[in-house]
mmCIF file of C-alpha atoms and ligand atoms in Angstrom:
data_model
loop_
_atom_site.group_PDB
_atom_site.id
_atom_site.type_symbol
_atom_site.label_atom_id
_atom_site.label_comp_id
_atom_site.label_asym_id
_atom_site.label_seq_id
_atom_site.Cartn_x
_atom_site.Cartn_y
_atom_site.Cartn_z
ATOM 1 C CA MET A 1364 -4.416 -1.009 -26.918
ATOM 2 C CA LEU A 1365 -6.394 -2.135 -24.042
ATOM 3 C CA ALA A 1366 -6.829 0.003 -20.831
ATOM 4 C CA ALA A 1367 -9.807 -0.370 -17.814
ATOM 5 C CA VAL A 1368 -10.711 2.937 -18.535
ATOM 6 C CA PHE A 1369 -12.324 4.624 -14.612
ATOM 7 C CA ARG A 1370 -15.253 6.749 -17.060
ATOM 8 C CA GLY A 1371 -17.141 6.940 -13.013
ATOM 9 C CA PRO A 1372 -18.316 6.020 -9.685
ATOM 10 C CA GLY A 1373 -20.096 2.303 -10.780
ATOM 11 C CA GLU A 1374 -18.083 2.483 -14.730
ATOM 12 C CA LEU A 1375 -14.720 0.498 -15.910
ATOM 13 C CA ASP A 1376 -14.868 0.017 -19.384
ATOM 14 C CA VAL A 1377 -12.153 -2.185 -20.143
ATOM 15 C CA THR A 1378 -11.930 -0.593 -24.064
ATOM 16 C CA GLU A 1379 -9.577 -0.322 -27.052
ATOM 17 C CA VAL A 1380 -7.552 3.610 -26.517
ATOM 18 C CA PRO A 1381 -4.905 4.922 -29.121
ATOM 19 C CA THR A 1382 -1.622 3.691 -27.649
ATOM 20 C CA PRO A 1383 0.519 6.272 -26.199
ATOM 21 C CA GLY A 1384 3.746 7.273 -26.855
ATOM 22 C CA ALA A 1385 6.540 8.345 -25.418
ATOM 23 C CA GLY A 1386 6.917 12.656 -25.529
ATOM 24 C CA THR A 1387 10.488 14.617 -25.183
ATOM 25 C CA GLY A 1388 11.589 13.590 -21.446
ATOM 26 C CA GLU A 1389 8.747 10.814 -21.265
ATOM 27 C CA VAL A 1390 9.053 6.468 -20.832
ATOM 28 C CA LEU A 1391 6.487 4.191 -22.059
ATOM 29 C CA VAL A 1392 6.091 1.282 -20.319
ATOM 30 C CA LYS A 1393 5.257 -2.010 -21.443
ATOM 31 C CA VAL A 1394 2.677 -3.052 -18.365
ATOM 32 C CA GLY A 1395 3.971 -6.335 -17.291
ATOM 33 C CA ALA A 1396 1.548 -6.316 -13.771
ATOM 34 C CA ASN A 1397 -0.803 -3.923 -11.709
ATOM 35 C CA THR A 1398 -1.634 -5.005 -8.917
ATOM 36 C CA VAL A 1399 -5.086 -4.552 -7.487
ATOM 37 C CA CYS A 1400 -5.935 -2.154 -4.624
ATOM 38 C CA GLY A 1401 -8.063 -0.980 -2.435
ATOM 39 C CA THR A 1402 -8.294 2.390 -3.156
ATOM 40 C CA ASP A 1403 -9.021 1.288 -6.557
ATOM 41 C CA VAL A 1404 -11.725 -0.253 -5.340
ATOM 42 C CA ARG A 1405 -12.847 2.056 -3.338
ATOM 43 C CA ILE A 1406 -12.499 4.441 -6.629
ATOM 44 C CA LEU A 1407 -15.395 2.093 -8.089
ATOM 45 C CA ARG A 1408 -17.416 1.941 -5.709
ATOM 46 C CA GLY A 1409 -17.118 6.315 -5.900
ATOM 47 C CA GLU A 1410 -15.942 5.240 -2.252
ATOM 48 C CA LYS A 1411 -12.911 7.765 -3.012
ATOM 49 C CA THR A 1412 -13.319 11.195 -4.268
ATOM 50 C CA ARG A 1413 -10.457 13.085 -3.400
ATOM 51 C CA GLY A 1414 -7.752 13.685 -5.896
ATOM 52 C CA VAL A 1415 -10.340 11.081 -7.902
ATOM 53 C CA ALA A 1416 -10.555 12.312 -11.962
ATOM 54 C CA ARG A 1417 -12.536 10.915 -14.616
ATOM 55 C CA ASP A 1418 -11.806 9.366 -17.816
ATOM 56 C CA PHE A 1419 -7.757 8.118 -17.086
ATOM 57 C CA VAL A 1420 -6.294 5.538 -16.501
ATOM 58 C CA LEU A 1421 -7.202 2.677 -13.451
ATOM 59 C CA GLY A 1422 -4.292 0.591 -11.876
ATOM 60 C CA HIS A 1423 -1.595 2.735 -9.092
ATOM 61 C CA GLU A 1424 0.643 -0.636 -8.354
ATOM 62 C CA PHE A 1425 1.955 -1.735 -11.464
ATOM 63 C CA SER A 1426 5.758 -3.186 -12.971
ATOM 64 C CA GLY A 1427 7.342 -3.860 -16.877
ATOM 65 C CA HIS A 1428 9.896 -2.886 -19.119
ATOM 66 C CA VAL A 1429 10.700 -0.207 -20.604
ATOM 67 C CA ALA A 1430 8.977 0.367 -23.614
ATOM 68 C CA GLU A 1431 9.995 3.697 -25.276
ATOM 69 C CA VAL A 1432 12.404 6.324 -24.456
ATOM 70 C CA GLY A 1433 11.333 9.715 -25.036
ATOM 71 C CA ARG A 1434 13.915 12.127 -26.263
ATOM 72 C CA GLY A 1435 16.054 14.512 -23.904
ATOM 73 C CA VAL A 1436 15.757 10.663 -21.207
ATOM 74 C CA GLU A 1437 18.644 9.269 -19.868
ATOM 75 C CA GLY A 1438 19.416 6.351 -17.298
ATOM 76 C CA TYR A 1439 16.372 3.977 -19.307
ATOM 77 C CA GLU A 1440 17.140 1.425 -21.955
ATOM 78 C CA LEU A 1441 14.598 -0.056 -23.705
ATOM 79 C CA GLY A 1442 13.346 -3.263 -22.180
ATOM 80 C CA SER A 1443 14.786 -2.682 -18.592
ATOM 81 C CA PRO A 1444 12.087 -3.556 -15.218
ATOM 82 C CA VAL A 1445 10.981 -1.026 -14.010
ATOM 83 C CA VAL A 1446 8.593 0.262 -11.500
ATOM 84 C CA MET A 1447 6.988 3.591 -11.129
ATOM 85 C CA ALA A 1448 6.057 5.553 -7.602
ATOM 86 C CA PRO A 1449 2.953 6.316 -8.688
ATOM 87 C CA ALA A 1450 2.793 9.892 -6.283
ATOM 88 C CA ILE A 1451 3.961 12.714 -8.613
ATOM 89 C CA ALA A 1452 4.571 15.360 -6.241
ATOM 90 C CA CYS A 1453 5.703 18.988 -7.600
ATOM 91 C CA LEU A 1454 8.223 19.035 -4.726
ATOM 92 C CA ARG A 1455 8.143 23.108 -4.733
ATOM 93 C CA CYS A 1456 5.752 23.510 -1.765
ATOM 94 C CA HIS A 1457 5.524 23.470 1.741
ATOM 95 C CA TYR A 1458 5.519 20.138 2.735
ATOM 96 C CA CYS A 1459 7.607 18.958 -0.117
ATOM 97 C CA LYS A 1460 10.641 21.349 0.435
ATOM 98 C CA ARG A 1461 10.590 19.388 4.475
ATOM 99 C CA GLY A 1462 11.206 16.133 3.108
ATOM 100 C CA MET A 1463 6.698 15.647 2.904
ATOM 101 C CA GLU A 1464 6.224 14.926 -0.362
ATOM 102 C CA ASN A 1465 4.121 12.366 0.114
ATOM 103 C CA VAL A 1466 1.708 14.535 1.066
ATOM 104 C CA CYS A 1467 2.443 17.124 -1.071
ATOM 105 C CA VAL A 1468 -0.377 19.492 -1.706
ATOM 106 C CA ASN A 1469 -0.152 19.427 -5.714
ATOM 107 C CA LYS A 1470 0.501 15.553 -6.294
ATOM 108 C CA ARG A 1471 -1.250 14.017 -9.014
ATOM 109 C CA ILE A 1472 -1.469 9.840 -8.422
ATOM 110 C CA VAL A 1473 -1.279 7.717 -11.403
ATOM 111 C CA GLY A 1474 -4.738 5.585 -11.773
ATOM 112 C CA ASN A 1475 -6.269 8.563 -9.891
ATOM 113 C CA VAL A 1476 -5.788 11.828 -12.378
ATOM 114 C CA VAL A 1477 -2.862 10.573 -14.572
ATOM 115 C CA ASP A 1478 -3.546 7.234 -17.191
ATOM 116 C CA GLY A 1479 -2.810 4.092 -15.131
ATOM 117 C CA GLY A 1480 -1.162 0.360 -14.449
ATOM 118 C CA LEU A 1481 -4.153 -1.159 -15.988
ATOM 119 C CA ALA A 1482 -3.341 -0.659 -19.599
ATOM 120 C CA GLU A 1483 -1.280 -2.716 -21.299
ATOM 121 C CA TYR A 1484 1.607 0.292 -22.187
ATOM 122 C CA MET A 1485 1.721 2.929 -19.730
ATOM 123 C CA ARG A 1486 3.153 6.758 -20.264
ATOM 124 C CA VAL A 1487 5.811 8.051 -17.113
ATOM 125 C CA PRO A 1488 4.508 11.555 -16.894
ATOM 126 C CA ALA A 1489 8.795 14.240 -18.131
ATOM 127 C CA GLU A 1490 7.944 15.220 -14.257
ATOM 128 C CA ALA A 1491 7.916 11.443 -12.810
ATOM 129 C CA VAL A 1492 10.998 10.258 -15.325
ATOM 130 C CA SER A 1493 12.450 14.159 -14.510
ATOM 131 C CA ALA A 1494 11.868 13.141 -10.301
ATOM 132 C CA GLY A 1495 13.085 9.727 -10.393
ATOM 133 C CA ASN A 1496 9.951 8.225 -10.278
ATOM 134 C CA LEU A 1497 10.147 5.317 -12.434
ATOM 135 C CA PHE A 1498 12.700 3.006 -11.262
ATOM 136 C CA VAL A 1499 14.617 0.532 -12.561
ATOM 137 C CA ALA A 1500 14.004 -2.981 -11.117
ATOM 138 C CA HIS A 1501 17.228 -6.522 -10.772
ATOM 139 C CA GLU A 1502 16.025 -8.999 -13.737
ATOM 140 C CA GLY A 1503 13.986 -11.578 -13.228
ATOM 141 C CA ILE A 1504 11.437 -11.061 -10.797
ATOM 142 C CA PRO A 1505 8.183 -11.161 -11.906
ATOM 143 C CA PRO A 1506 6.527 -8.160 -12.762
ATOM 144 C CA GLU A 1507 3.336 -8.720 -10.512
ATOM 145 C CA HIS A 1508 5.754 -9.298 -7.278
ATOM 146 C CA LEU A 1509 7.206 -6.006 -8.623
ATOM 147 C CA ALA A 1510 4.198 -3.960 -8.424
ATOM 148 C CA LEU A 1511 3.912 -4.845 -4.547
ATOM 149 C CA ALA A 1512 6.172 -1.659 -3.897
ATOM 150 C CA GLU A 1513 3.554 0.658 -4.404
ATOM 151 C CA PRO A 1514 1.856 -0.989 -1.156
ATOM 152 C CA LEU A 1515 4.767 -2.649 0.910
ATOM 153 C CA ALA A 1516 6.893 1.946 0.534
ATOM 154 C CA CYS A 1517 3.297 2.926 1.712
ATOM 155 C CA CYS A 1518 3.677 0.690 4.834
ATOM 156 C CA VAL A 1519 7.619 1.781 5.407
ATOM 157 C CA ASN A 1520 6.371 5.591 5.130
ATOM 158 C CA GLY A 1521 3.757 4.546 7.652
ATOM 159 C CA LEU A 1522 6.526 2.506 9.455
ATOM 160 C CA GLY A 1523 8.817 5.640 9.521
ATOM 161 C CA ASN A 1524 6.130 7.413 11.708
ATOM 162 C CA TYR A 1525 5.391 4.504 14.270
ATOM 163 C CA ARG A 1526 9.049 2.643 14.171
ATOM 164 C CA VAL A 1527 9.001 -0.534 15.563
ATOM 165 C CA GLU A 1528 12.487 -0.797 18.425
ATOM 166 C CA MET A 1529 14.070 -3.819 19.604
ATOM 167 C CA ASP A 1530 12.198 -6.118 21.019
ATOM 168 C CA ASP A 1531 8.924 -4.081 20.720
ATOM 169 C CA THR A 1532 5.575 -6.418 20.823
ATOM 170 C CA VAL A 1533 3.537 -5.087 18.108
ATOM 171 C CA LEU A 1534 -0.201 -5.662 17.426
ATOM 172 C CA ILE A 1535 -1.322 -5.254 13.880
ATOM 173 C CA LEU A 1536 -5.067 -4.762 14.090
ATOM 174 C CA GLY A 1537 -6.570 -6.960 10.344
ATOM 175 C CA ALA A 1538 -4.151 -9.476 8.664
ATOM 176 C CA GLY A 1539 -5.314 -7.762 4.059
ATOM 177 C CA PRO A 1540 -2.216 -7.170 2.480
ATOM 178 C CA ILE A 1541 -1.327 -3.831 4.446
ATOM 179 C CA GLY A 1542 -1.330 -6.374 7.659
ATOM 180 C CA LEU A 1543 0.827 -8.873 6.168
ATOM 181 C CA PHE A 1544 3.516 -6.039 4.705
ATOM 182 C CA HIS A 1545 3.450 -4.168 8.374
ATOM 183 C CA LEU A 1546 4.156 -7.563 10.121
ATOM 184 C CA GLN A 1547 7.135 -8.400 8.028
ATOM 185 C CA LEU A 1548 8.551 -5.583 8.290
ATOM 186 C CA ALA A 1549 7.809 -5.090 11.975
ATOM 187 C CA LEU A 1550 9.648 -8.970 12.246
ATOM 188 C CA LEU A 1551 12.699 -7.236 10.112
ATOM 189 C CA SER A 1552 12.360 -4.203 12.803
ATOM 190 C CA GLY A 1553 13.417 -6.401 15.826
ATOM 191 C CA ALA A 1554 10.231 -6.876 16.878
ATOM 192 C CA GLY A 1555 10.077 -9.434 19.892
ATOM 193 C CA LYS A 1556 6.462 -10.361 19.900
ATOM 194 C CA VAL A 1557 3.660 -9.956 16.885
ATOM 195 C CA ILE A 1558 0.607 -10.587 17.399
ATOM 196 C CA VAL A 1559 -2.267 -10.496 14.535
ATOM 197 C CA SER A 1560 -5.277 -9.579 14.821
ATOM 198 C CA ASN A 1561 -7.591 -10.572 11.966
ATOM 199 C CA PRO A 1562 -11.289 -12.596 11.802
ATOM 200 C CA SER A 1563 -10.137 -14.650 8.888
ATOM 201 C CA GLU A 1564 -9.197 -18.225 10.258
ATOM 202 C CA ASP A 1565 -6.862 -18.505 6.514
ATOM 203 C CA ARG A 1566 -5.592 -15.653 7.175
ATOM 204 C CA ARG A 1567 -5.030 -16.082 11.178
ATOM 205 C CA VAL A 1568 -2.978 -18.966 9.130
ATOM 206 C CA PHE A 1569 -1.031 -16.924 6.552
ATOM 207 C CA ALA A 1570 0.334 -14.714 9.507
ATOM 208 C CA LYS A 1571 1.707 -17.383 10.953
ATOM 209 C CA GLU A 1572 3.597 -18.698 8.189
ATOM 210 C CA LEU A 1573 4.928 -15.220 7.372
ATOM 211 C CA GLY A 1574 6.589 -15.164 11.445
ATOM 212 C CA ALA A 1575 3.607 -13.885 13.325
ATOM 213 C CA HIS A 1576 3.644 -15.373 17.083
ATOM 214 C CA VAL A 1577 0.819 -14.974 17.953
ATOM 215 C CA VAL A 1578 -2.815 -14.746 16.023
ATOM 216 C CA ALA A 1579 -6.100 -13.896 17.074
ATOM 217 C CA ASP A 1580 -10.067 -13.491 15.933
ATOM 218 C CA PRO A 1581 -11.344 -10.529 17.558
ATOM 219 C CA THR A 1582 -14.888 -11.688 16.902
ATOM 220 C CA ALA A 1583 -14.271 -15.683 18.797
ATOM 221 C CA GLU A 1584 -11.305 -14.048 21.623
ATOM 222 C CA ASP A 1585 -11.203 -11.344 23.664
ATOM 223 C CA LEU A 1586 -8.727 -9.423 22.350
ATOM 224 C CA SER A 1587 -6.873 -7.419 25.405
ATOM 225 C CA GLU A 1588 -6.994 -10.863 27.501
ATOM 226 C CA VAL A 1589 -4.774 -12.748 24.654
ATOM 227 C CA VAL A 1590 -2.255 -9.499 25.019
ATOM 228 C CA SER A 1591 -2.334 -8.293 28.444
ATOM 229 C CA GLU A 1592 -1.894 -12.095 28.067
ATOM 230 C CA HIS A 1593 1.378 -11.597 26.266
ATOM 231 C CA THR A 1594 2.653 -8.380 27.927
ATOM 232 C CA ASP A 1595 2.729 -8.884 31.268
ATOM 233 C CA GLY A 1596 -0.512 -6.595 31.503
ATOM 234 C CA LEU A 1597 1.334 -4.299 30.175
ATOM 235 C CA GLY A 1598 -0.188 -3.566 27.233
ATOM 236 C CA VAL A 1599 1.963 -3.403 23.626
ATOM 237 C CA ASP A 1600 4.673 -1.375 22.770
ATOM 238 C CA VAL A 1601 3.198 -0.038 18.872
ATOM 239 C CA ALA A 1602 -0.550 -0.691 17.458
ATOM 240 C CA VAL A 1603 -1.237 -0.729 14.296
ATOM 241 C CA ILE A 1604 -4.373 -0.155 12.293
ATOM 242 C CA CYS A 1605 -4.771 -2.205 9.462
ATOM 243 C CA ILE A 1606 -8.376 -1.921 8.057
ATOM 244 C CA GLY A 1607 -10.511 0.892 7.758
ATOM 245 C CA LEU A 1608 -12.776 0.043 10.790
ATOM 246 C CA PRO A 1609 -13.615 3.067 12.996
ATOM 247 C CA SER A 1610 -13.639 0.495 16.126
ATOM 248 C CA LEU A 1611 -10.819 -0.404 16.066
ATOM 249 C CA VAL A 1612 -9.506 3.125 16.918
ATOM 250 C CA ASN A 1613 -10.063 2.978 20.522
ATOM 251 C CA ASP A 1614 -9.240 -0.926 20.493
ATOM 252 C CA ALA A 1615 -5.530 0.314 19.443
ATOM 253 C CA ILE A 1616 -5.582 3.298 21.781
ATOM 254 C CA ARG A 1617 -7.106 1.016 24.677
ATOM 255 C CA LEU A 1618 -4.709 -1.808 23.790
ATOM 256 C CA ALA A 1619 -1.058 0.055 23.985
ATOM 257 C CA ARG A 1620 0.394 0.452 26.946
ATOM 258 C CA LYS A 1621 2.186 3.631 28.655
ATOM 259 C CA GLY A 1622 3.998 5.793 26.322
ATOM 260 C CA GLY A 1623 3.187 3.846 23.667
ATOM 261 C CA ARG A 1624 3.095 4.051 19.796
ATOM 262 C CA VAL A 1625 -0.616 4.056 18.288
ATOM 263 C CA ASN A 1626 0.154 4.373 14.304
ATOM 264 C CA VAL A 1627 -4.349 4.963 12.098
ATOM 265 C CA PHE A 1628 -2.633 3.801 8.445
ATOM 266 C CA ALA A 1629 -5.895 2.669 7.378
ATOM 267 C CA GLY A 1630 -8.164 5.340 5.824
ATOM 268 C CA LEU A 1631 -11.379 4.813 7.810
ATOM 269 C CA SER A 1632 -14.167 3.827 6.012
ATOM 270 C CA GLY A 1633 -17.197 6.292 6.059
ATOM 271 C CA ALA A 1634 -16.881 9.939 6.874
ATOM 272 C CA GLY A 1635 -13.339 8.586 8.430
ATOM 273 C CA TRP A 1636 -15.177 9.446 12.305
ATOM 274 C CA SER A 1637 -14.430 7.093 15.306
ATOM 275 C CA GLU A 1638 -15.345 7.735 18.497
ATOM 276 C CA VAL A 1639 -11.992 8.196 21.063
ATOM 277 C CA GLU A 1640 -11.407 7.744 25.005
ATOM 278 C CA ALA A 1641 -8.603 10.818 24.011
ATOM 279 C CA ASN A 1642 -7.776 10.863 28.084
ATOM 280 C CA LEU A 1643 -6.524 6.882 27.728
ATOM 281 C CA ILE A 1644 -4.153 9.569 24.906
ATOM 282 C CA HIS A 1645 -3.701 11.618 27.571
ATOM 283 C CA TYR A 1646 -2.495 9.987 30.904
ATOM 284 C CA ASN A 1647 -0.635 6.835 28.725
ATOM 285 C CA GLU A 1648 0.908 10.039 26.801
ATOM 286 C CA LEU A 1649 0.200 7.737 23.922
ATOM 287 C CA ALA A 1650 1.519 8.989 20.517
ATOM 288 C CA VAL A 1651 -0.705 8.364 17.439
ATOM 289 C CA THR A 1652 0.015 8.658 13.676
ATOM 290 C CA GLY A 1653 -0.907 8.400 10.668
ATOM 291 C CA ALA A 1654 0.765 7.830 7.704
ATOM 292 C CA SER A 1655 -0.578 8.736 3.732
ATOM 293 C CA ASP A 1656 1.253 7.571 0.365
ATOM 294 C CA SER A 1657 4.314 7.360 0.042
ATOM 295 C CA LYS A 1658 8.497 8.933 -0.635
ATOM 296 C CA ARG A 1659 10.701 8.184 -3.536
ATOM 297 C CA GLU A 1660 12.635 6.878 -0.458
ATOM 298 C CA ASN A 1661 9.979 4.480 0.634
ATOM 299 C CA TYR A 1662 9.807 2.887 -2.639
ATOM 300 C CA ASP A 1663 13.369 2.687 -3.117
ATOM 301 C CA THR A 1664 13.699 0.631 0.022
ATOM 302 C CA ALA A 1665 11.059 -1.299 -1.111
ATOM 303 C CA LEU A 1666 12.091 -2.227 -4.053
ATOM 304 C CA ARG A 1667 15.606 -3.740 -1.930
ATOM 305 C CA LEU A 1668 13.327 -4.940 0.341
ATOM 306 C CA ILE A 1669 11.811 -7.238 -2.602
ATOM 307 C CA GLU A 1670 14.859 -7.700 -4.761
ATOM 308 C CA SER A 1671 16.660 -9.312 -1.739
ATOM 309 C CA GLY A 1672 14.011 -11.460 -1.199
ATOM 310 C CA ARG A 1673 13.112 -10.136 2.400
ATOM 311 C CA ILE A 1674 9.535 -9.726 2.521
ATOM 312 C CA ALA A 1675 7.816 -12.762 1.143
ATOM 313 C CA VAL A 1676 5.421 -10.717 -2.055
ATOM 314 C CA ASP A 1677 6.145 -14.591 -3.638
ATOM 315 C CA ARG A 1678 3.573 -15.870 -1.291
ATOM 316 C CA MET A 1679 0.996 -12.740 -1.567
ATOM 317 C CA VAL A 1680 0.028 -13.139 -4.614
ATOM 318 C CA THR A 1681 -2.508 -15.449 -5.123
ATOM 319 C CA HIS A 1682 -4.424 -14.121 -8.208
ATOM 320 C CA ARG A 1683 -4.280 -13.193 -11.346
ATOM 321 C CA PHE A 1684 -6.570 -11.642 -14.398
ATOM 322 C CA PRO A 1685 -5.525 -11.022 -17.942
ATOM 323 C CA LEU A 1686 -6.770 -7.176 -18.309
ATOM 324 C CA ALA A 1687 -9.641 -8.245 -20.585
ATOM 325 C CA GLU A 1688 -11.191 -9.575 -16.726
ATOM 326 C CA THR A 1689 -10.569 -6.563 -14.755
ATOM 327 C CA VAL A 1690 -13.550 -6.310 -13.557
ATOM 328 C CA GLU A 1691 -13.647 -9.612 -12.262
ATOM 329 C CA ALA A 1692 -10.082 -9.234 -10.335
ATOM 330 C CA ILE A 1693 -11.819 -6.217 -8.605
ATOM 331 C CA GLU A 1694 -14.662 -8.199 -7.873
ATOM 332 C CA LYS A 1695 -11.407 -10.690 -6.419
ATOM 333 C CA SER A 1696 -10.151 -8.860 -4.640
ATOM 334 C CA ALA A 1697 -13.711 -6.759 -3.070
ATOM 335 C CA SER A 1698 -14.795 -10.416 -2.259
ATOM 336 C CA GLY A 1699 -11.567 -10.838 0.735
ATOM 337 C CA GLU A 1700 -10.360 -14.453 -1.021
ATOM 338 C CA GLY A 1701 -6.805 -14.393 -1.083
ATOM 339 C CA ILE A 1702 -4.349 -11.924 0.060
ATOM 340 C CA LYS A 1703 -3.700 -9.646 -3.537
ATOM 341 C CA VAL A 1704 -5.253 -9.948 -7.431
ATOM 342 C CA ALA A 1705 -2.834 -9.702 -9.853
ATOM 343 C CA VAL A 1706 -4.128 -8.453 -13.773
ATOM 344 C CA MET A 1707 -1.264 -8.785 -16.462
ATOM 345 C CA PRO A 1708 -1.809 -7.307 -19.657
HETATM 346 ZN ZN1 LIG G 1953 -2.314 0.400 -3.701
HETATM 347 ZN ZN1 LIG G 1954 4.312 19.180 -3.330
#
């Protein structure tokens, strides 16, 4: 079969590899779509090395159909549409026992270590099958839409950390796919007003179409004036950092009202440092949280949100490439043009 194998930074080999089969406890998935993520770009550029191996098939946002069911596996039928939560947690460590499997210390991520979805077939490991990481989806949803359950699940996890209360004013910093998911989740959670900040006009227009009440261009407008105008000078209840720009952390804590909540959702570029005015956290009693990966329950929620049409996944996939053009697909994604790029084996 054809697969996109990561050999090392800058080296993605789209090549023939042996087609896997489903061993005992495993399920073989015929991949329908794998959407490209910023993490794939960072792995390929050598910017993300933690928990990343070599000589594995890239891709962690995928969906497909059950092609083979291994011995001893129950609950999956040939041809059923499926999606997989790519973080395989150990379920035994300190964090797993306390409901934080997303930060499991023994976590293995598909498309980072285990062979992922940028291939014609993907073998789901037995421990992932038995843990319920493979979800059966409703029939009739395009595979590239189902694949978005992965990034959406990560956003649902983040939402659990920063919370949106009824009528809150929420500031979304960055309108890439992640920002656009947080926008939609904030609206579904009852936000009274959502302000989205992004330099790209196309993305601001799209955010508006998805329901943002206010959009701002941070390169042309003073964001603190925009926020002040729309919050009676108080600041926002919640600010979510959706692009890994270090300076945004300080912007977020400056723009939050007293008692507000700030979520560093995006991993910051470079070494991850950001200089912040920590006294704002102190005097304004801010709650600053992070977000890492997702739990199986977030995946379950994300899938239901997609199946019921409450998240506009159909409008978020803007480009499609065949598997043989995976390198071009990743370049397209890295260019920032469009929203989500899907590779369709
Ligand atoms: Zn991703
Ligand atoms: Zn664990």
